[in-house]
Amino acid sequence: MFGAGNRQGLGTAALVAVVLGGIGACDGAKEKKADDKPSAAVPAALTEAQLKAVSFTEGEKVGAYTASEYTLGGPLGEDYTADPVVCQPLVSLARGATAHDPAAEVNREVDVPGQMAGLSVAVQLRSYEKGRAAAVMKALATAGASCAGGYVEERALARAKVLTVEPVKAPAFGDEARAYRFTVLDVKGKLKLYEYLTVVRSGSTTLSFRAEFLGTKDIGKVPEEVMNAQWEKFGAGAKSGA
């Protein structure tokens, strides 16, 4: 906030199961009875290459917005922390930031070219092993409820005070989705700024959208055209076996 292994491709059927099937993994093995039917194999997490194939590309147009790659890696890395720590999933879900590390991650920025003080959306796709995607959503829900009254986001050289965390309407697609509106106090402690976070889970993958506006305007939500376009590309990639 406020700052903005195995590389072999999966077959079409397996990838569709990963992206659209919503199959959760079991952490512990269970004893099978003689008359038990064999359970379906749990698909592996998408690799970075597979995530790239279903994410926005450099220069891709999304309505009035354009997608680009971050030049210095993804935003809101593990050095962004929350006080209290239960609020951490609201700040960052990057590798090293929470107890549930993604197996792979792809970060994109979507904004209006040349608009220095406009809207910016961080679009982040993450894949997980062993049912951790569902665990991430559970931790996010806990954070949303526990941190409704605010928290402090801490970085190496700055701190941001989040005054409130409010649930807002989440998209209807995916296996589950959560969305929040943050009211943030500016660094001088005078102005209220607004930010939105939406996270969608599909099987073992999460799609995260964090929208910021450099000013006091309340944008109301993450732009639907951005979320819809990324979801459609994600699903189309699954069907084609990308």
PDB file of C-alpha atoms in Angstrom, residues 13-216:
ATOM      1  CA  ALA A  13      -7.194 -30.635 -19.070  1.00  0.00           C
ATOM      2  CA  ALA A  14      -4.817 -30.326 -16.114  1.00  0.00           C
ATOM      3  CA  LEU A  15      -4.500 -26.572 -16.464  1.00  0.00           C
ATOM      4  CA  VAL A  16      -8.250 -26.115 -16.662  1.00  0.00           C
ATOM      5  CA  ALA A  17      -8.507 -28.063 -13.436  1.00  0.00           C
ATOM      6  CA  VAL A  18      -5.886 -25.833 -11.804  1.00  0.00           C
ATOM      7  CA  VAL A  19      -7.471 -22.570 -12.872  1.00  0.00           C
ATOM      8  CA  LEU A  20     -11.171 -23.255 -12.930  1.00  0.00           C
ATOM      9  CA  GLY A  21     -11.698 -26.436 -10.944  1.00  0.00           C
ATOM     10  CA  GLY A  22     -11.134 -25.037  -7.460  1.00  0.00           C
ATOM     11  CA  ILE A  23      -9.627 -28.269  -6.258  1.00  0.00           C
ATOM     12  CA  GLY A  24      -8.000 -27.945  -2.841  1.00  0.00           C
ATOM     13  CA  ALA A  25      -4.992 -29.952  -1.724  1.00  0.00           C
ATOM     14  CA  CYS A  26      -4.826 -31.988   1.478  1.00  0.00           C
ATOM     15  CA  ASP A  27      -1.866 -31.389   3.775  1.00  0.00           C
ATOM     16  CA  GLY A  28      -2.105 -34.756   5.492  1.00  0.00           C
ATOM     17  CA  ALA A  29      -2.371 -38.200   3.953  1.00  0.00           C
ATOM     18  CA  LYS A  30      -5.411 -40.280   4.845  1.00  0.00           C
ATOM     19  CA  GLU A  31      -5.655 -44.051   5.127  1.00  0.00           C
ATOM     20  CA  LYS A  32      -7.678 -45.606   2.336  1.00  0.00           C
ATOM     21  CA  LYS A  33     -10.297 -48.257   2.997  1.00  0.00           C
ATOM     22  CA  ALA A  34     -10.549 -51.266   0.703  1.00  0.00           C
ATOM     23  CA  ASP A  35     -13.725 -49.955  -0.922  1.00  0.00           C
ATOM     24  CA  ASP A  36     -12.537 -46.348  -1.251  1.00  0.00           C
ATOM     25  CA  LYS A  37     -12.524 -44.898  -4.730  1.00  0.00           C
ATOM     26  CA  PRO A  38      -9.189 -43.383  -5.819  1.00  0.00           C
ATOM     27  CA  SER A  39      -9.217 -39.601  -5.452  1.00  0.00           C
ATOM     28  CA  ALA A  40      -8.305 -37.285  -8.321  1.00  0.00           C
ATOM     29  CA  ALA A  41      -4.710 -36.115  -8.354  1.00  0.00           C
ATOM     30  CA  VAL A  42      -4.202 -32.576  -7.106  1.00  0.00           C
ATOM     31  CA  PRO A  43      -2.773 -30.397  -9.905  1.00  0.00           C
ATOM     32  CA  ALA A  44       0.536 -28.696  -9.322  1.00  0.00           C
ATOM     33  CA  ALA A  45       0.732 -24.947  -8.876  1.00  0.00           C
ATOM     34  CA  LEU A  46       1.180 -22.936 -12.054  1.00  0.00           C
ATOM     35  CA  THR A  47       4.774 -22.019 -12.855  1.00  0.00           C
ATOM     36  CA  GLU A  48       5.921 -18.454 -13.402  1.00  0.00           C
ATOM     37  CA  ALA A  49       5.934 -19.075 -17.161  1.00  0.00           C
ATOM     38  CA  GLN A  50       2.337 -20.279 -17.032  1.00  0.00           C
ATOM     39  CA  LEU A  51       1.273 -17.291 -14.949  1.00  0.00           C
ATOM     40  CA  LYS A  52       2.928 -14.950 -17.458  1.00  0.00           C
ATOM     41  CA  ALA A  53       0.984 -16.619 -20.262  1.00  0.00           C
ATOM     42  CA  VAL A  54      -2.347 -15.720 -18.628  1.00  0.00           C
ATOM     43  CA  SER A  55      -1.442 -12.261 -17.294  1.00  0.00           C
ATOM     44  CA  PHE A  56      -1.405  -8.843 -18.936  1.00  0.00           C
ATOM     45  CA  THR A  57       1.534  -8.164 -21.253  1.00  0.00           C
ATOM     46  CA  GLU A  58       3.668  -5.044 -21.635  1.00  0.00           C
ATOM     47  CA  GLY A  59       1.675  -2.397 -23.494  1.00  0.00           C
ATOM     48  CA  GLU A  60      -1.626  -4.306 -23.446  1.00  0.00           C
ATOM     49  CA  LYS A  61      -4.652  -1.996 -23.595  1.00  0.00           C
ATOM     50  CA  VAL A  62      -7.519  -2.337 -21.145  1.00  0.00           C
ATOM     51  CA  GLY A  63     -10.041   0.351 -22.007  1.00  0.00           C
ATOM     52  CA  ALA A  64      -8.403   3.673 -21.112  1.00  0.00           C
ATOM     53  CA  TYR A  65      -5.654   1.860 -19.230  1.00  0.00           C
ATOM     54  CA  THR A  66      -2.374   0.286 -20.321  1.00  0.00           C
ATOM     55  CA  ALA A  67      -0.534  -2.582 -18.653  1.00  0.00           C
ATOM     56  CA  SER A  68       3.203  -2.614 -18.011  1.00  0.00           C
ATOM     57  CA  GLU A  69       5.792  -4.611 -16.104  1.00  0.00           C
ATOM     58  CA  TYR A  70       7.373  -3.211 -12.962  1.00  0.00           C
ATOM     59  CA  THR A  71      10.957  -2.211 -13.697  1.00  0.00           C
ATOM     60  CA  LEU A  72      12.197  -2.947 -10.166  1.00  0.00           C
ATOM     61  CA  GLY A  73      10.207  -6.078  -9.383  1.00  0.00           C
ATOM     62  CA  GLY A  74       6.798  -6.259  -7.775  1.00  0.00           C
ATOM     63  CA  PRO A  75       5.313  -3.674  -5.408  1.00  0.00           C
ATOM     64  CA  LEU A  76       4.666  -4.182  -1.713  1.00  0.00           C
ATOM     65  CA  GLY A  77       7.260  -6.858  -1.046  1.00  0.00           C
ATOM     66  CA  GLU A  78       8.203  -8.638   2.162  1.00  0.00           C
ATOM     67  CA  ASP A  79       9.665  -5.438   3.630  1.00  0.00           C
ATOM     68  CA  TYR A  80       6.138  -4.003   3.895  1.00  0.00           C
ATOM     69  CA  THR A  81       4.793  -5.110   7.265  1.00  0.00           C
ATOM     70  CA  ALA A  82       1.746  -4.464   9.416  1.00  0.00           C
ATOM     71  CA  ASP A  83       1.266  -3.639  13.073  1.00  0.00           C
ATOM     72  CA  PRO A  84      -0.490  -5.656  14.410  1.00  0.00           C
ATOM     73  CA  VAL A  85       0.839  -8.604  12.418  1.00  0.00           C
ATOM     74  CA  VAL A  86      -2.622 -10.125  11.910  1.00  0.00           C
ATOM     75  CA  CYS A  87      -3.212  -7.328   9.391  1.00  0.00           C
ATOM     76  CA  GLN A  88      -0.252  -8.405   7.217  1.00  0.00           C
ATOM     77  CA  PRO A  89      -2.339 -10.036   4.423  1.00  0.00           C
ATOM     78  CA  LEU A  90      -3.944  -6.642   3.790  1.00  0.00           C
ATOM     79  CA  VAL A  91      -0.499  -5.119   3.212  1.00  0.00           C
ATOM     80  CA  SER A  92       1.373  -7.769   1.253  1.00  0.00           C
ATOM     81  CA  LEU A  93       0.954 -11.363   0.073  1.00  0.00           C
ATOM     82  CA  ALA A  94       4.398 -11.521  -1.552  1.00  0.00           C
ATOM     83  CA  ARG A  95       6.884 -14.304  -0.906  1.00  0.00           C
ATOM     84  CA  GLY A  96       8.285 -13.935   2.611  1.00  0.00           C
ATOM     85  CA  ALA A  97       5.532 -11.576   3.745  1.00  0.00           C
ATOM     86  CA  THR A  98       3.142 -14.140   5.233  1.00  0.00           C
ATOM     87  CA  ALA A  99       3.165 -17.773   6.378  1.00  0.00           C
ATOM     88  CA  HIS A 100       1.900 -18.849   2.945  1.00  0.00           C
ATOM     89  CA  ASP A 101       4.553 -18.329   0.280  1.00  0.00           C
ATOM     90  CA  PRO A 102       3.441 -18.485  -3.356  1.00  0.00           C
ATOM     91  CA  ALA A 103       5.145 -21.016  -5.620  1.00  0.00           C
ATOM     92  CA  ALA A 104       5.239 -18.402  -8.387  1.00  0.00           C
ATOM     93  CA  GLU A 105       4.203 -14.783  -8.802  1.00  0.00           C
ATOM     94  CA  VAL A 106       3.746 -12.302 -11.661  1.00  0.00           C
ATOM     95  CA  ASN A 107       3.253  -8.555 -11.147  1.00  0.00           C
ATOM     96  CA  ARG A 108       1.782  -6.011 -13.540  1.00  0.00           C
ATOM     97  CA  GLU A 109       0.851  -2.348 -13.265  1.00  0.00           C
ATOM     98  CA  VAL A 110      -2.199  -0.920 -15.022  1.00  0.00           C
ATOM     99  CA  ASP A 111      -2.619   2.845 -15.340  1.00  0.00           C
ATOM    100  CA  VAL A 112      -3.310   5.688 -17.777  1.00  0.00           C
ATOM    101  CA  PRO A 113      -0.091   6.567 -19.632  1.00  0.00           C
ATOM    102  CA  GLY A 114       1.160  10.074 -18.932  1.00  0.00           C
ATOM    103  CA  GLN A 115      -1.263  10.628 -16.059  1.00  0.00           C
ATOM    104  CA  MET A 116       1.107  11.269 -13.172  1.00  0.00           C
ATOM    105  CA  ALA A 117      -1.560  11.827 -10.503  1.00  0.00           C
ATOM    106  CA  GLY A 118      -4.122   9.307 -11.676  1.00  0.00           C
ATOM    107  CA  LEU A 119      -5.236   5.810 -10.876  1.00  0.00           C
ATOM    108  CA  SER A 120      -2.818   2.896 -10.675  1.00  0.00           C
ATOM    109  CA  VAL A 121      -3.742  -0.768 -10.242  1.00  0.00           C
ATOM    110  CA  ALA A 122      -1.241  -3.418  -9.151  1.00  0.00           C
ATOM    111  CA  VAL A 123      -2.352  -6.714 -10.727  1.00  0.00           C
ATOM    112  CA  GLN A 124      -0.644  -9.706  -9.120  1.00  0.00           C
ATOM    113  CA  LEU A 125      -1.130 -13.375 -10.001  1.00  0.00           C
ATOM    114  CA  ARG A 126       0.155 -15.968  -7.502  1.00  0.00           C
ATOM    115  CA  SER A 127       0.058 -19.751  -7.547  1.00  0.00           C
ATOM    116  CA  TYR A 128       0.240 -21.975  -4.463  1.00  0.00           C
ATOM    117  CA  GLU A 129       0.947 -25.587  -3.520  1.00  0.00           C
ATOM    118  CA  LYS A 130      -0.910 -27.844  -1.063  1.00  0.00           C
ATOM    119  CA  GLY A 131      -4.099 -25.833  -0.666  1.00  0.00           C
ATOM    120  CA  ARG A 132      -2.297 -22.705   0.462  1.00  0.00           C
ATOM    121  CA  ALA A 133      -4.373 -20.489  -1.844  1.00  0.00           C
ATOM    122  CA  ALA A 134      -7.456 -21.231   0.256  1.00  0.00           C
ATOM    123  CA  ALA A 135      -5.416 -20.621   3.417  1.00  0.00           C
ATOM    124  CA  VAL A 136      -4.392 -17.222   2.041  1.00  0.00           C
ATOM    125  CA  MET A 137      -8.028 -16.261   1.538  1.00  0.00           C
ATOM    126  CA  LYS A 138      -8.848 -17.384   5.079  1.00  0.00           C
ATOM    127  CA  ALA A 139      -6.009 -15.260   6.480  1.00  0.00           C
ATOM    128  CA  LEU A 140      -7.232 -12.323   4.398  1.00  0.00           C
ATOM    129  CA  ALA A 141     -10.730 -12.698   5.798  1.00  0.00           C
ATOM    130  CA  THR A 142      -9.353 -12.814   9.346  1.00  0.00           C
ATOM    131  CA  ALA A 143      -7.319  -9.683   8.703  1.00  0.00           C
ATOM    132  CA  GLY A 144     -10.293  -7.854   7.249  1.00  0.00           C
ATOM    133  CA  ALA A 145     -12.381  -8.572  10.335  1.00  0.00           C
ATOM    134  CA  SER A 146      -9.636  -8.071  12.932  1.00  0.00           C
ATOM    135  CA  CYS A 147      -8.276  -4.850  11.420  1.00  0.00           C
ATOM    136  CA  ALA A 148     -11.513  -3.010  10.684  1.00  0.00           C
ATOM    137  CA  GLY A 149     -10.470  -0.322  13.160  1.00  0.00           C
ATOM    138  CA  GLY A 150      -7.165   0.290  11.403  1.00  0.00           C
ATOM    139  CA  TYR A 151      -3.494  -0.622  11.610  1.00  0.00           C
ATOM    140  CA  VAL A 152      -0.078   0.784  10.793  1.00  0.00           C
ATOM    141  CA  GLU A 153       1.792  -0.140   7.641  1.00  0.00           C
ATOM    142  CA  GLU A 154       5.517  -0.053   8.226  1.00  0.00           C
ATOM    143  CA  ARG A 155       8.341   0.236   5.734  1.00  0.00           C
ATOM    144  CA  ALA A 156      12.070   0.861   6.037  1.00  0.00           C
ATOM    145  CA  LEU A 157      11.793   4.645   5.823  1.00  0.00           C
ATOM    146  CA  ALA A 158       8.108   5.429   6.239  1.00  0.00           C
ATOM    147  CA  ARG A 159       4.890   4.561   8.025  1.00  0.00           C
ATOM    148  CA  ALA A 160       1.296   4.830   6.840  1.00  0.00           C
ATOM    149  CA  LYS A 161      -1.663   4.852   9.214  1.00  0.00           C
ATOM    150  CA  VAL A 162      -4.701   3.017   7.926  1.00  0.00           C
ATOM    151  CA  LEU A 163      -7.745   4.392   9.711  1.00  0.00           C
ATOM    152  CA  THR A 164     -10.388   1.876   8.619  1.00  0.00           C
ATOM    153  CA  VAL A 165     -10.797  -1.334   6.638  1.00  0.00           C
ATOM    154  CA  GLU A 166     -14.264  -1.868   5.169  1.00  0.00           C
ATOM    155  CA  PRO A 167     -15.551  -4.832   3.144  1.00  0.00           C
ATOM    156  CA  VAL A 168     -17.009  -3.884  -0.240  1.00  0.00           C
ATOM    157  CA  LYS A 169     -18.721  -5.823  -3.017  1.00  0.00           C
ATOM    158  CA  ALA A 170     -16.463  -8.513  -4.485  1.00  0.00           C
ATOM    159  CA  PRO A 171     -16.587  -9.909  -8.043  1.00  0.00           C
ATOM    160  CA  ALA A 172     -18.926 -12.820  -8.770  1.00  0.00           C
ATOM    161  CA  PHE A 173     -16.291 -14.876 -10.576  1.00  0.00           C
ATOM    162  CA  GLY A 174     -13.748 -17.306  -9.116  1.00  0.00           C
ATOM    163  CA  ASP A 175     -14.135 -19.852  -6.333  1.00  0.00           C
ATOM    164  CA  GLU A 176     -14.113 -17.105  -3.716  1.00  0.00           C
ATOM    165  CA  ALA A 177     -13.330 -13.407  -3.619  1.00  0.00           C
ATOM    166  CA  ARG A 178     -12.829 -10.679  -1.040  1.00  0.00           C
ATOM    167  CA  ALA A 179     -12.700  -6.914  -1.490  1.00  0.00           C
ATOM    168  CA  TYR A 180     -11.833  -4.055   0.878  1.00  0.00           C
ATOM    169  CA  ARG A 181     -11.776  -0.267   1.019  1.00  0.00           C
ATOM    170  CA  PHE A 182      -8.985   1.378   3.015  1.00  0.00           C
ATOM    171  CA  THR A 183      -9.078   4.878   4.439  1.00  0.00           C
ATOM    172  CA  VAL A 184      -5.481   6.047   4.849  1.00  0.00           C
ATOM    173  CA  LEU A 185      -4.043   9.098   6.579  1.00  0.00           C
ATOM    174  CA  ASP A 186      -1.462  10.951   4.490  1.00  0.00           C
ATOM    175  CA  VAL A 187       2.124  11.287   5.737  1.00  0.00           C
ATOM    176  CA  LYS A 188       1.406  14.757   7.145  1.00  0.00           C
ATOM    177  CA  GLY A 189      -1.543  13.442   9.116  1.00  0.00           C
ATOM    178  CA  LYS A 190      -4.040  15.837   7.561  1.00  0.00           C
ATOM    179  CA  LEU A 191      -5.658  14.294   4.478  1.00  0.00           C
ATOM    180  CA  LYS A 192      -7.644  11.114   4.051  1.00  0.00           C
ATOM    181  CA  LEU A 193      -6.766   8.989   1.034  1.00  0.00           C
ATOM    182  CA  TYR A 194      -8.528   5.902  -0.290  1.00  0.00           C
ATOM    183  CA  GLU A 195      -7.339   2.561  -1.636  1.00  0.00           C
ATOM    184  CA  TYR A 196      -9.080  -0.627  -2.743  1.00  0.00           C
ATOM    185  CA  LEU A 197      -7.977  -4.275  -2.642  1.00  0.00           C
ATOM    186  CA  THR A 198      -9.734  -7.187  -4.336  1.00  0.00           C
ATOM    187  CA  VAL A 199      -8.404 -10.754  -4.215  1.00  0.00           C
ATOM    188  CA  VAL A 200      -9.982 -13.603  -6.190  1.00  0.00           C
ATOM    189  CA  ARG A 201      -9.100 -17.273  -5.813  1.00  0.00           C
ATOM    190  CA  SER A 202      -9.490 -19.774  -8.644  1.00  0.00           C
ATOM    191  CA  GLY A 203      -8.275 -23.225  -7.652  1.00  0.00           C
ATOM    192  CA  SER A 204      -4.654 -22.897  -6.566  1.00  0.00           C
ATOM    193  CA  THR A 205      -4.186 -19.394  -7.991  1.00  0.00           C
ATOM    194  CA  THR A 206      -5.067 -15.954  -6.644  1.00  0.00           C
ATOM    195  CA  LEU A 207      -5.594 -12.796  -8.672  1.00  0.00           C
ATOM    196  CA  SER A 208      -4.982  -9.643  -6.648  1.00  0.00           C
ATOM    197  CA  PHE A 209      -5.968  -6.112  -7.669  1.00  0.00           C
ATOM    198  CA  ARG A 210      -4.841  -3.123  -5.585  1.00  0.00           C
ATOM    199  CA  ALA A 211      -6.052   0.279  -6.773  1.00  0.00           C
ATOM    200  CA  GLU A 212      -4.528   3.564  -5.596  1.00  0.00           C
ATOM    201  CA  PHE A 213      -5.304   7.140  -6.527  1.00  0.00           C
ATOM    202  CA  LEU A 214      -2.692   9.814  -5.874  1.00  0.00           C
ATOM    203  CA  GLY A 215      -5.060  12.332  -4.361  1.00  0.00           C
ATOM    204  CA  THR A 216      -8.065  12.602  -2.052  1.00  0.00           C
TER     205      THR A 216
END
